Tab-separated table of C-alpha atoms and ligand atoms in Angstrom:
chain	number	residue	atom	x	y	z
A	10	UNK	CA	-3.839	12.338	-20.112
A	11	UNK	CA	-4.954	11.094	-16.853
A	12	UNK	CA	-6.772	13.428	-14.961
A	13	UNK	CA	-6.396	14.663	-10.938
A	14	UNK	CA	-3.893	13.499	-8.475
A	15	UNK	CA	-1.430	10.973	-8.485
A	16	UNK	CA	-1.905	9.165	-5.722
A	17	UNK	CA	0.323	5.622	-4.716
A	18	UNK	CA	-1.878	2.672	-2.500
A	19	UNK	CA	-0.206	-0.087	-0.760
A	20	UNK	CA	-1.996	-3.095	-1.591
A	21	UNK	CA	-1.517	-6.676	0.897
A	22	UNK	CA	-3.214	-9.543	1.734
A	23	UNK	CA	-1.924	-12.550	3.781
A	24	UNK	CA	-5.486	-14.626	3.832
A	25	UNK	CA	-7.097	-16.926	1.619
A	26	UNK	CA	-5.530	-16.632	-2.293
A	27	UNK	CA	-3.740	-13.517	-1.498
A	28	UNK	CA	-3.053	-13.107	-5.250
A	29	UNK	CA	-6.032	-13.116	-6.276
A	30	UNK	CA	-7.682	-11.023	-3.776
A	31	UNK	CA	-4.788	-8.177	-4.919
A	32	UNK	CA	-5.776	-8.652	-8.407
A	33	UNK	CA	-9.438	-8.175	-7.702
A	34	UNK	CA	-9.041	-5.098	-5.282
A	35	UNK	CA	-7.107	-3.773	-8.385
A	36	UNK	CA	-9.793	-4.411	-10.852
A	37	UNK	CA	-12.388	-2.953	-7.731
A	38	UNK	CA	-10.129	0.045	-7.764
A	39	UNK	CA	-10.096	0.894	-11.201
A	40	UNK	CA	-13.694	0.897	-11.912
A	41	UNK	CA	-14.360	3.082	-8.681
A	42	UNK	CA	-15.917	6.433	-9.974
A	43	UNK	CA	-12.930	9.274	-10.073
A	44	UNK	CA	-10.515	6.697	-9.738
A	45	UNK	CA	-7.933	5.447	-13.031
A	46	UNK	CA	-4.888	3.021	-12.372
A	47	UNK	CA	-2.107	4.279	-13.676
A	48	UNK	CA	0.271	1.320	-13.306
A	49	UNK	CA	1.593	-1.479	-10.314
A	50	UNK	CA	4.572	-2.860	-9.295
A	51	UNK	CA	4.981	-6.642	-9.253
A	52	UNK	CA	3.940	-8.712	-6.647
A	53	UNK	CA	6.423	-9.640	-3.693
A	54	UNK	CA	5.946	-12.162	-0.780
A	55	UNK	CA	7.228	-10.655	2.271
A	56	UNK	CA	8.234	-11.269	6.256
A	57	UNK	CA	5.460	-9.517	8.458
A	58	UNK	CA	6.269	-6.916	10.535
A	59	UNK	CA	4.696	-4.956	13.201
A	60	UNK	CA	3.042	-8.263	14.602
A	61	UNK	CA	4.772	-10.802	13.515
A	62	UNK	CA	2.675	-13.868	14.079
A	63	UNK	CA	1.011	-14.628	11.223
A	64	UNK	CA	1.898	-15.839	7.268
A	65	UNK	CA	3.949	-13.996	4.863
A	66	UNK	CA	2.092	-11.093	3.171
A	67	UNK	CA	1.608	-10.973	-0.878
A	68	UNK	CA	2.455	-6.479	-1.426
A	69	UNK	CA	2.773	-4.656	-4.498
A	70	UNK	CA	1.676	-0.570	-4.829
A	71	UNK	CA	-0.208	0.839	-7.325
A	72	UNK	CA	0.090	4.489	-8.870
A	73	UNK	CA	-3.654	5.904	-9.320
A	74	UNK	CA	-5.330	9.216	-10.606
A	75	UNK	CA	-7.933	10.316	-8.258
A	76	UNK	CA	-10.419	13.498	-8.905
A	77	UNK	CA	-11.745	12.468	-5.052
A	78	UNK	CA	-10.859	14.513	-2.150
A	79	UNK	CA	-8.208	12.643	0.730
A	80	UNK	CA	-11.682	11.337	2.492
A	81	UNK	CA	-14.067	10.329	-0.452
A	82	UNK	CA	-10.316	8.293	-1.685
A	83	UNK	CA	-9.950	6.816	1.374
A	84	UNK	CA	-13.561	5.906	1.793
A	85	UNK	CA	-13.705	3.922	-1.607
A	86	UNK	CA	-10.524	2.424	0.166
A	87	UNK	CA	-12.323	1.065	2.467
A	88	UNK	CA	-15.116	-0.074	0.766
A	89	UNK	CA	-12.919	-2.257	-1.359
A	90	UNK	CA	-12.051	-4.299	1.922
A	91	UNK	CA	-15.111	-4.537	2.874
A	92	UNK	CA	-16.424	-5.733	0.006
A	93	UNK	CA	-13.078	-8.627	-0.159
A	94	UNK	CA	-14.063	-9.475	3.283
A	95	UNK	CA	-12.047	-7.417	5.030
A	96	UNK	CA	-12.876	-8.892	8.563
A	97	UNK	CA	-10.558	-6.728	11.332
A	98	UNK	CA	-10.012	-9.964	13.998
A	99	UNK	CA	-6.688	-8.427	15.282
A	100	UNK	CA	-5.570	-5.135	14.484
A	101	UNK	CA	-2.025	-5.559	12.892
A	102	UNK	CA	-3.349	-9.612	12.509
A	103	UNK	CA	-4.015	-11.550	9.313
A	104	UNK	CA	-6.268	-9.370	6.425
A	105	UNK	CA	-7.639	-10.647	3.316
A	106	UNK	CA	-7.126	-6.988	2.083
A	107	UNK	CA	-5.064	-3.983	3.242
A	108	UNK	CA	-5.406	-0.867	0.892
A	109	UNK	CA	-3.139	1.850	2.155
A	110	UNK	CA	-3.321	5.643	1.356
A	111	UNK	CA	0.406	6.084	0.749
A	112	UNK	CA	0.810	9.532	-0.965
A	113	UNK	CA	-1.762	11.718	-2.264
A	114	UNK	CA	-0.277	13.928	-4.790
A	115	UNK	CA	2.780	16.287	-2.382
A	116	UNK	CA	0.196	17.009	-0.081
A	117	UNK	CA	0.815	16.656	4.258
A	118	UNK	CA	-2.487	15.765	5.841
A	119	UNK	CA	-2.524	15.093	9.614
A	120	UNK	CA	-6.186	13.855	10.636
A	121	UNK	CA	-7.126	11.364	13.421
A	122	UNK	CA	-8.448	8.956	11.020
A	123	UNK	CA	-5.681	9.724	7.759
A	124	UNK	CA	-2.018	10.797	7.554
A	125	UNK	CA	-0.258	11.504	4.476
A	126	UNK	CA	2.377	10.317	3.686
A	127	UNK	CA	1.675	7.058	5.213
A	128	UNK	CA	3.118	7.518	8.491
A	129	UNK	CA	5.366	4.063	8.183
A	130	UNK	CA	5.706	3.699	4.840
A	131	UNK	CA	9.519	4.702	4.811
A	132	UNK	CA	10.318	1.657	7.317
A	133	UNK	CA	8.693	-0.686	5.262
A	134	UNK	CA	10.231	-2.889	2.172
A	135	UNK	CA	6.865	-4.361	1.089
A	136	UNK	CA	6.159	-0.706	0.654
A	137	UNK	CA	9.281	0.722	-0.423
A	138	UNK	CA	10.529	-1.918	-2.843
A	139	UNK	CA	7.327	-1.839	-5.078
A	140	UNK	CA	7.238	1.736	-4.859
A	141	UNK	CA	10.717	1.795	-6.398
A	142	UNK	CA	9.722	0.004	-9.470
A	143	UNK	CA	7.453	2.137	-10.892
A	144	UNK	CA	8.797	5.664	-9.335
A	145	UNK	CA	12.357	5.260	-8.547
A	146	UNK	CA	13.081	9.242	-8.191
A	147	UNK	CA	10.857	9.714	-5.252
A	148	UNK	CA	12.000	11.274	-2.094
A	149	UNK	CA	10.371	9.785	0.923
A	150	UNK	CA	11.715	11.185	4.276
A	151	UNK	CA	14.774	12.707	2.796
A	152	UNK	CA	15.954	10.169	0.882
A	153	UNK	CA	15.393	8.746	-2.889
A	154	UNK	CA	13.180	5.789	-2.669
A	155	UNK	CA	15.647	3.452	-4.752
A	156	UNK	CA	18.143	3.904	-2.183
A	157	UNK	CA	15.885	3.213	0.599
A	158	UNK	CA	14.914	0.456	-1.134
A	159	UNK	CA	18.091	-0.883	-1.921
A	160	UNK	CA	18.912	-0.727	2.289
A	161	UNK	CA	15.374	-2.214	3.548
A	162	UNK	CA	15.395	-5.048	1.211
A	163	UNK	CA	18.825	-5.910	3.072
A	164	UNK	CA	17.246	-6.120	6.691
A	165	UNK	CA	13.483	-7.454	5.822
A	166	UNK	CA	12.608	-10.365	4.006
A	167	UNK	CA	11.181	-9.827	0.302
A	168	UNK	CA	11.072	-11.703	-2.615
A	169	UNK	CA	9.529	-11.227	-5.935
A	170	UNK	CA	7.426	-13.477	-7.406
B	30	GSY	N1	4.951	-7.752	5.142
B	30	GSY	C1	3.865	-7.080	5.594
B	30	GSY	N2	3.726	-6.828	6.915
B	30	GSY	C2	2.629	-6.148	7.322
B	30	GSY	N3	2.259	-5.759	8.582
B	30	GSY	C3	1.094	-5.118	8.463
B	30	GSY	S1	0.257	-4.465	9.774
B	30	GSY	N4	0.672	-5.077	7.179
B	30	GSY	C4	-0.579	-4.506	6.665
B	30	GSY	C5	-0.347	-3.254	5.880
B	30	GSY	O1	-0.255	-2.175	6.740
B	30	GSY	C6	1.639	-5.718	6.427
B	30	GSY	C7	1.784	-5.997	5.045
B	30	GSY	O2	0.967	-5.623	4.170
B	30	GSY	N5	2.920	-6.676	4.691
C-alpha cells in the first residue's frame, strides 16, 4: 500500500514542449526520495487566467504519497522547476514548469510562503477538471469537485487532449 499522505500537485507549463516538460517533472517527481505517484489526470490545453497575455497552458494534476513534511514537499517542488528551467521573468507570465501544492492530505496550513488548500484552486478549471478525473468525490470549498468542475469548464476554456 502506498505509504504517507495523499497529497494532489497541479502540474503546467506554457513554454517550450509543454508536454514533455509535464511528463518529465512527473518522472522527476516520482523518483524524489519520500515521494510515490499514485496516478494523473490527462492532459488539457487551457485559456490563461490571472494574466492573460501569454499562450495556452498544457495542466493535468497528479495524486502523490509523500512521507515529507508540507516544507521538505514543497521544497522538492521547487527543485523540480528549477531543475526544468524554471526561469520566473514575470510573476503570473509564461513558465516552463509550475508544480502546485494543491492538498496535502485534510490538513489547513496558512504560512507566508505555503497555503493549503491551494488558495485558488477552486476558481480554476485547469485545476478542477483534472482533479475530477481521478477523485471525483472531493469537496473543495463546500462543494463536490465534479460539480465544480462541471460549472468552470462552462466559463473557462479547456480542452482535453
Ligand atoms: N490555464 C492556466 N492559467 C494559469 N495562470 C497561471 S498563473 N498558471 C500557473 C499555475 O498557477 C496557470 C496555469 O497553469 N494554467
Amino acid at each position: 500500500p502506498a505509504e504517507g499522505i495523499r497529497c494532489f500537485i497541479g502540474l503546467g507549463s506554457n513554454m517550450g514542449d509543454a508536454e514533455a516538460n509535464i511528463k518529465q517533472a512527473l518522472k522527476l517527481l516520482a523518483n524524489t526520495g519520500g515521494i510515490s505517484v499514485a496516478s494523473r489526470a490527462p492532459f488539457y490545453r487551457t485559456a490563461p487566467v490571472g494574466y492573460t497575455e501569454q499562450d495556452y497552458f498544457i495542466n493535468t494534476v497528479a495524486a502523490i504519497y509523500t512521507t515529507l513534511s508540507p516544507k521538505a514537499l514543497l521544497e522538492k517542488l521547487q527543485a523540480i522547476e528549477n531543475k526544468l528551467g524554471r526561469v520566473r521573468l514575470i510573476r503570473w507570465g509564461p513558465r516552463t514548469i509550475d508544480l502546485d501544492l494543491l492538498l496535502y492530505g485534510n490538513e489547513l496550513i496558512h504560512e507566508p510562503d505555503l497555503e493549503v488548500p491551494h488558495p485558488r484552486m477552486h476558481q480554476r478549471a485547469f485545476v478542477v477538471v483534472p482533479l475530477a478525473d481521478i477523485c471525483p468525490d472531493l469537496v473543495i470549498n463546500g462543494e463536490k469537485v465534479d460539480e465544480l468542475a462541471r460549472r468552470l469548464s462552462g466559463e473557462q476554456d479547456i480542452y482535453a487532449i
